[in-house]
Amino acid sequence: MDIIDPTLLQTLWFALIAFFFLGYFLLEGFDFGVEMNVLALGKGDTERRGTIISTIAPIWDGNQVWVIVAGASIFAAFPEWYATLFSGFYLALLLLLVMLIVRVCAFKYRAKHDSPTWTRTWDWVHILSGFLPALLWGVAFANIVKGVAIDGNSWVTTSLLGLLNPFGLLGGVVFVLLFWLHGTLYLTLRTDGELRADANRLAGILIIPTIVGGAAFLIWYQLAYSHSALTWLPLLLAAVALVAVLLLNRMRKEGLAFIASCTAIAGAALTLFGGLFPYVLPATNDAANSLTVAGASSSEHTLLVMTIAVVVFMPIVLAYQIWTYRVFRHRITGEDDPQPPSLTERARDAYREAFDQDAPRRRAES
């Protein structure tokens, strides 16, 4: 006799994977948006671009944990879903992985040299590593919820160019706009002075195309591809939240505007995942080849062990992230940059320290 109903465990893990991706989109989403603003708000000013990057320098790597957990959960809880995804999305996911690796280099190396060319090069890497992952995630998720062609061996036969269909491209554009807006609102909370005012103005500009694009994407999805009428509710939540961002931004209620942006992302994620259930990857060519939550899952024992692990470790992860955001909650000005000093600065400081330590000996000899 089963201790826990296998269907319950399968549904739980589908919901947990949705939760992990929601956490990733909420946290890493504003990281991507901040990096896009290196060009939009940097205005060619190296110090200003450094301040923008500094707002996420202490937290960006912790935010990436969510996608690692989400990917590992798909691998362990729904191995057939994982394998089928990579059979068709391999090149797109490989490009995404490359951009995330290069992004690490941009954070680590930007401040290592004083050359304007060096700094400007890494700033462009930041911009691309914010824009491209957002675009790729949007295209990928749009095609996952829409469905792809799958053969009898659970192999995706849709080509890479086939993934660039109108619905997929619209999803990519919407993800870029939503994350860009989300990151801009985050900058209004973490910066001050002229940069804060410019971020507020840019958010007021971005919200209009985000509302239009987001409405078109979610309504198209709900009418054409969703498997549940209940997802009209989170869709409406996302729409109301985006309108609230518009109003709150004009009122300069920055904290509330950012909360509304988080709510919009949550509503959109619930719409997509809720409309996807009970499938994990629908087949557009033959419904019999579609992957379902029940058909693609691991054994009951595996899911039970994973559930115990989540109950033990998830509170630790959440506590650490809450602590991190509390520590780095202050606003950043040009003088308050948590990035490591450049090589020149470190060499100068080391020379001064050595000179000061040697001063007593030189006085004694004289």
Coordinates of C-alpha atoms in Angstrom, one line a residue:
M1 CA 0.0 0.0 0.0
D2 CA 1.3 3.4 -1.0
I3 CA 2.3 5.7 2.0
I4 CA 1.5 8.7 -0.1
D5 CA -0.6 8.9 -3.3
P6 CA 1.9 9.0 -6.2
T7 CA -0.4 11.4 -8.1
L8 CA -0.1 13.8 -5.1
L9 CA 3.7 13.7 -5.2
Q10 CA 3.8 14.2 -9.0
T11 CA 1.5 17.2 -8.7
L12 CA 3.5 18.6 -5.8
W13 CA 6.8 18.4 -7.7
F14 CA 5.2 20.1 -10.8
A15 CA 4.1 22.9 -8.4
L16 CA 7.5 23.0 -6.8
I17 CA 9.3 23.4 -10.1
A18 CA 6.9 26.2 -11.0
F19 CA 7.8 27.8 -7.7
F20 CA 11.5 27.5 -8.3
F21 CA 11.2 29.1 -11.7
L22 CA 9.0 31.8 -10.2
G23 CA 11.7 32.5 -7.7
Y24 CA 14.3 32.6 -10.4
F25 CA 12.2 35.0 -12.6
L26 CA 11.5 37.3 -9.6
L27 CA 15.1 37.5 -8.4
E28 CA 17.3 36.9 -11.5
G29 CA 14.7 38.9 -13.5
F30 CA 15.7 42.2 -12.0
D31 CA 19.4 41.2 -12.4
F32 CA 18.9 40.9 -16.1
G33 CA 17.0 44.2 -16.1
V34 CA 19.7 46.0 -14.2
E35 CA 22.3 44.8 -16.7
M36 CA 20.2 46.0 -19.6
N37 CA 20.3 49.4 -18.0
V38 CA 24.1 49.6 -18.2
L39 CA 23.5 51.0 -21.6
A40 CA 20.1 52.6 -21.1
L41 CA 21.1 54.6 -17.9
G42 CA 24.9 54.5 -18.0
K43 CA 25.1 57.4 -20.5
G44 CA 28.7 56.6 -21.3
D45 CA 29.8 57.3 -17.7
T46 CA 32.1 54.6 -16.4
E47 CA 31.4 55.5 -12.8
R48 CA 27.7 55.6 -13.3
R49 CA 27.7 52.2 -15.1
G50 CA 29.8 50.8 -12.2
T51 CA 27.1 52.1 -9.7
I52 CA 24.4 50.3 -11.7
I53 CA 26.3 47.0 -11.7
S54 CA 27.1 47.4 -8.0
T55 CA 23.4 47.2 -7.0
I56 CA 23.4 43.5 -7.9
A57 CA 27.1 42.7 -7.3
P58 CA 26.6 41.1 -3.9
I59 CA 23.4 39.1 -4.7
W60 CA 23.4 38.0 -8.4
D61 CA 25.1 34.7 -7.8
G62 CA 22.7 33.7 -5.0
N63 CA 19.8 34.5 -7.3
Q64 CA 21.1 32.0 -9.9
V65 CA 20.7 29.2 -7.3
W66 CA 17.0 29.1 -8.2
V67 CA 17.5 28.0 -11.8
I68 CA 20.0 25.4 -10.7
V69 CA 17.5 23.9 -8.3
A70 CA 14.8 24.1 -10.9
G71 CA 16.9 22.3 -13.5
A72 CA 18.0 19.7 -11.1
S73 CA 14.4 19.1 -9.9
I74 CA 13.3 18.5 -13.5
F75 CA 16.2 16.1 -14.0
A76 CA 15.3 14.1 -10.9
A77 CA 11.5 14.4 -10.7
F78 CA 10.7 14.3 -14.4
P79 CA 13.6 12.7 -16.2
E80 CA 11.7 12.1 -19.5
W81 CA 10.7 15.8 -19.6
Y82 CA 14.3 16.8 -19.0
A83 CA 15.6 14.4 -21.8
T84 CA 13.0 15.5 -24.3
L85 CA 13.5 19.2 -23.6
F86 CA 17.2 18.8 -24.4
S87 CA 16.6 16.9 -27.6
G88 CA 14.9 19.9 -29.1
F89 CA 16.1 22.9 -27.1
Y90 CA 19.8 21.9 -26.8
L91 CA 21.3 24.7 -28.9
A92 CA 19.2 27.4 -27.3
L93 CA 20.0 26.1 -23.8
L94 CA 23.7 25.8 -24.7
L95 CA 23.7 29.4 -25.8
L96 CA 22.0 30.4 -22.6
L97 CA 24.6 28.5 -20.5
V98 CA 27.5 30.2 -22.4
M99 CA 26.0 33.6 -21.7
L100 CA 25.6 32.8 -18.0
I101 CA 29.2 31.7 -17.9
V102 CA 30.5 34.8 -19.7
R103 CA 28.3 36.9 -17.3
V104 CA 30.3 35.5 -14.4
C105 CA 33.5 36.8 -16.0
A106 CA 31.9 40.2 -16.5
F107 CA 31.2 40.5 -12.8
K108 CA 34.6 39.3 -11.7
Y109 CA 36.8 41.0 -14.2
R110 CA 35.2 44.4 -15.0
A111 CA 37.0 46.2 -12.1
K112 CA 40.4 44.5 -12.5
H113 CA 41.8 47.1 -14.9
D114 CA 41.5 50.8 -15.3
S115 CA 41.6 50.9 -19.1
P116 CA 38.4 52.5 -20.5
T117 CA 38.4 49.9 -23.4
W118 CA 38.6 47.1 -20.8
T119 CA 35.7 48.5 -18.8
R120 CA 33.6 49.3 -21.8
T121 CA 34.1 45.8 -23.2
W122 CA 32.8 44.2 -20.0
D123 CA 29.9 46.6 -19.8
W124 CA 28.8 45.4 -23.2
V125 CA 29.1 41.8 -22.0
H126 CA 26.8 42.8 -19.1
I127 CA 24.3 44.2 -21.5
L128 CA 24.3 41.1 -23.7
S129 CA 24.2 38.8 -20.7
G130 CA 21.1 40.6 -19.5
F131 CA 19.3 40.8 -22.8
L132 CA 20.0 37.4 -24.4
P133 CA 19.1 35.2 -21.4
A134 CA 15.8 37.0 -21.0
L135 CA 15.1 36.6 -24.7
L136 CA 16.0 32.9 -24.7
W137 CA 14.0 32.1 -21.6
G138 CA 11.0 33.8 -23.1
V139 CA 11.3 31.9 -26.4
A140 CA 11.9 28.6 -24.6
F141 CA 8.9 28.9 -22.2
A142 CA 6.6 30.1 -24.9
N143 CA 7.4 27.0 -26.9
I144 CA 7.1 24.7 -23.8
V145 CA 3.6 25.9 -23.0
K146 CA 2.6 26.1 -26.6
G147 CA 3.9 22.6 -27.4
V148 CA 6.4 21.3 -30.0
A149 CA 6.4 18.4 -32.4
I150 CA 7.4 15.1 -30.6
D151 CA 7.8 11.7 -32.2
G152 CA 7.0 8.3 -30.7
N153 CA 10.5 8.1 -29.1
S154 CA 9.9 11.3 -27.1
W155 CA 12.3 13.2 -29.4
V156 CA 11.5 16.8 -30.3
T157 CA 11.4 17.1 -34.1
T158 CA 10.8 20.9 -34.2
S159 CA 13.9 22.6 -35.5
L160 CA 15.7 25.5 -33.9
L161 CA 14.2 27.9 -36.5
G162 CA 10.8 26.3 -35.8
L163 CA 11.1 27.5 -32.2
L164 CA 11.3 31.1 -33.6
N165 CA 7.6 31.1 -34.4
P166 CA 5.5 34.3 -33.8
F167 CA 4.3 33.1 -30.4
G168 CA 7.8 32.1 -29.3
L169 CA 9.3 35.4 -30.5
L170 CA 6.5 37.4 -28.7
G171 CA 7.3 35.5 -25.6
G172 CA 10.9 36.5 -25.9
V173 CA 10.1 40.2 -26.4
V174 CA 7.7 40.1 -23.4
F175 CA 10.3 38.5 -21.1
V176 CA 12.8 41.2 -22.1
L177 CA 10.4 44.0 -21.5
L178 CA 9.1 42.6 -18.2
F179 CA 12.6 41.9 -16.8
W180 CA 13.9 45.3 -18.0
L181 CA 11.0 47.0 -16.3
H182 CA 11.6 44.9 -13.2
G183 CA 15.3 45.7 -13.1
T184 CA 14.6 49.4 -13.6
L185 CA 12.2 49.5 -10.7
Y186 CA 14.8 47.7 -8.6
L187 CA 17.3 50.5 -9.4
T188 CA 14.8 53.1 -8.1
L189 CA 15.1 51.3 -4.7
R190 CA 18.9 50.9 -4.7
T191 CA 20.2 54.2 -6.1
D192 CA 19.8 57.8 -5.4
G193 CA 20.1 61.2 -7.0
E194 CA 20.0 61.7 -10.7
L195 CA 20.3 57.9 -11.4
R196 CA 17.3 57.2 -9.3
A197 CA 15.3 59.9 -11.1
D198 CA 16.3 58.6 -14.5
A199 CA 15.3 55.1 -13.5
N200 CA 11.9 56.3 -12.5
R201 CA 11.5 58.1 -15.8
L202 CA 12.6 55.0 -17.8
A203 CA 10.2 52.8 -15.8
G204 CA 7.4 55.1 -16.8
I205 CA 8.3 54.6 -20.5
L206 CA 8.8 50.9 -20.3
I207 CA 5.5 50.1 -18.6
I208 CA 3.4 51.0 -21.7
P209 CA 4.9 48.4 -24.1
T210 CA 5.1 45.9 -21.3
I211 CA 1.4 46.1 -20.7
V212 CA 0.6 45.9 -24.4
G213 CA 3.0 43.0 -25.1
G214 CA 2.2 41.1 -21.9
A215 CA -1.6 41.4 -22.5
A216 CA -1.2 40.2 -26.1
F217 CA 1.0 37.2 -25.1
L218 CA -1.0 36.0 -22.2
I219 CA -4.4 36.4 -23.8
W220 CA -3.1 34.6 -27.0
Y221 CA -1.8 31.8 -24.7
Q222 CA -5.0 31.6 -22.7
L223 CA -7.2 31.4 -25.8
A224 CA -5.1 29.1 -28.0
Y225 CA -2.9 26.9 -25.8
S226 CA -4.0 26.9 -22.1
H227 CA -5.5 23.7 -20.7
S228 CA -7.4 25.4 -17.9
A229 CA -10.0 28.1 -17.7
L230 CA -8.9 28.8 -14.1
T231 CA -5.8 30.6 -15.4
W232 CA -7.9 33.6 -16.4
L233 CA -7.6 34.5 -12.7
P234 CA -3.8 34.8 -12.5
L235 CA -3.8 36.4 -15.9
L236 CA -6.2 39.1 -14.6
L237 CA -3.9 39.5 -11.5
A238 CA -0.9 40.1 -13.8
A239 CA -2.8 42.7 -15.8
V240 CA -4.0 44.6 -12.7
A241 CA -0.5 44.5 -11.3
L242 CA 1.0 46.0 -14.4
V243 CA -1.5 48.8 -14.4
A244 CA -0.7 49.3 -10.7
V245 CA 3.0 49.7 -11.7
L246 CA 2.0 52.5 -14.1
L247 CA 0.0 54.4 -11.5
L248 CA 2.5 53.8 -8.6
N249 CA 5.4 54.9 -10.7
R250 CA 3.7 58.2 -11.5
M251 CA 3.0 58.6 -7.8
R252 CA 6.7 57.8 -7.1
K253 CA 5.7 55.0 -4.8
E254 CA 8.8 53.0 -5.6
G255 CA 8.5 50.2 -3.1
L256 CA 4.9 49.5 -4.0
A257 CA 5.7 49.7 -7.7
F258 CA 8.4 47.0 -7.3
I259 CA 6.0 44.8 -5.3
A260 CA 3.4 45.3 -8.1
S261 CA 6.1 44.2 -10.6
C262 CA 6.8 41.1 -8.6
T263 CA 3.0 40.4 -8.5
A264 CA 2.8 40.7 -12.3
I265 CA 5.6 38.2 -12.8
A266 CA 4.0 35.9 -10.3
G267 CA 0.7 36.2 -12.1
A268 CA 2.3 35.5 -15.5
A269 CA 4.2 32.4 -14.2
L270 CA 1.0 31.0 -12.6
T271 CA -0.8 31.5 -15.9
L272 CA 1.8 29.7 -17.9
F273 CA 2.4 26.8 -15.5
G274 CA -1.3 26.5 -14.6
G275 CA -2.3 26.4 -18.2
L276 CA 0.3 23.8 -18.9
F277 CA -0.9 21.3 -16.3
P278 CA -1.5 18.3 -16.5
Y279 CA 1.2 18.3 -19.3
V280 CA 4.8 19.1 -19.0
L281 CA 5.4 19.3 -22.8
P282 CA 2.5 19.1 -25.2
A283 CA 3.0 17.5 -28.6
T284 CA 1.6 19.6 -31.5
N285 CA 1.7 16.8 -34.1
D286 CA 0.1 14.0 -32.1
A287 CA -1.5 14.3 -28.8
A288 CA -0.6 10.7 -27.9
N289 CA 3.1 11.8 -27.8
S290 CA 2.5 14.6 -25.3
L291 CA 4.4 14.3 -22.0
T292 CA 2.2 14.4 -18.9
V293 CA 3.0 15.0 -15.3
A294 CA 2.1 11.4 -14.5
G295 CA 3.8 9.8 -17.5
A296 CA 7.1 11.7 -17.3
S297 CA 7.7 11.5 -13.5
S298 CA 10.2 9.4 -11.5
S299 CA 9.3 6.7 -9.1
E300 CA 7.3 7.4 -5.9
H301 CA 10.4 6.6 -3.8
T302 CA 12.5 9.2 -5.6
L303 CA 9.8 11.9 -5.3
L304 CA 9.4 11.1 -1.6
V305 CA 13.1 11.4 -0.9
M306 CA 13.3 14.7 -2.8
T307 CA 10.3 16.0 -0.9
I308 CA 12.1 15.3 2.4
A309 CA 15.2 17.1 1.1
V310 CA 13.2 20.1 0.2
V311 CA 11.5 20.3 3.6
V312 CA 15.0 20.3 5.2
F313 CA 17.0 22.5 3.0
M314 CA 14.5 25.0 1.5
P315 CA 14.1 27.0 4.7
I316 CA 17.9 27.3 4.9
V317 CA 18.1 28.7 1.4
L318 CA 15.2 31.1 2.0
A319 CA 16.7 32.3 5.3
Y320 CA 20.1 32.9 3.7
Q321 CA 18.5 35.0 0.8
I322 CA 16.4 37.0 3.2
W323 CA 19.5 37.8 5.3
T324 CA 21.5 38.7 2.2
Y325 CA 18.8 41.2 1.0
R326 CA 18.6 42.7 4.4
V327 CA 22.3 43.3 4.7
F328 CA 22.5 44.9 1.2
R329 CA 19.3 46.8 1.4
H330 CA 20.9 50.3 1.5
R331 CA 21.0 52.7 -1.4
I332 CA 24.2 52.9 -3.4
T333 CA 25.8 56.1 -4.6
G334 CA 29.0 56.5 -6.6
E335 CA 31.1 56.3 -3.5
D336 CA 29.4 53.2 -2.1
D337 CA 30.5 50.5 -4.5
P338 CA 30.8 46.9 -3.2
Q339 CA 32.8 45.8 -6.2
P340 CA 36.4 44.8 -5.6
P341 CA 39.0 47.6 -6.2
S342 CA 41.0 47.6 -9.5
L343 CA 44.6 46.4 -9.7
T344 CA 45.9 49.9 -9.8
E345 CA 44.0 50.9 -6.7
R346 CA 45.2 47.8 -4.8
A347 CA 48.8 48.3 -5.9
R348 CA 48.7 52.0 -4.8
D349 CA 47.2 51.1 -1.4
A350 CA 49.8 48.3 -0.9
Y351 CA 52.6 50.8 -1.7
R352 CA 51.3 53.3 0.8
E353 CA 50.9 50.7 3.5
A354 CA 54.5 49.5 2.9
F355 CA 55.8 53.1 2.9
D356 CA 54.0 53.9 6.2
Q357 CA 55.3 50.7 7.9
D358 CA 58.9 51.5 6.8
A359 CA 58.7 55.1 8.1
P360 CA 60.1 54.4 11.6
R361 CA 63.2 52.6 10.2
R362 CA 63.9 55.5 7.8
R363 CA 63.6 58.0 10.6
A364 CA 66.0 56.0 12.7
E365 CA 68.6 55.7 10.0
S366 CA 68.5 59.5 9.3

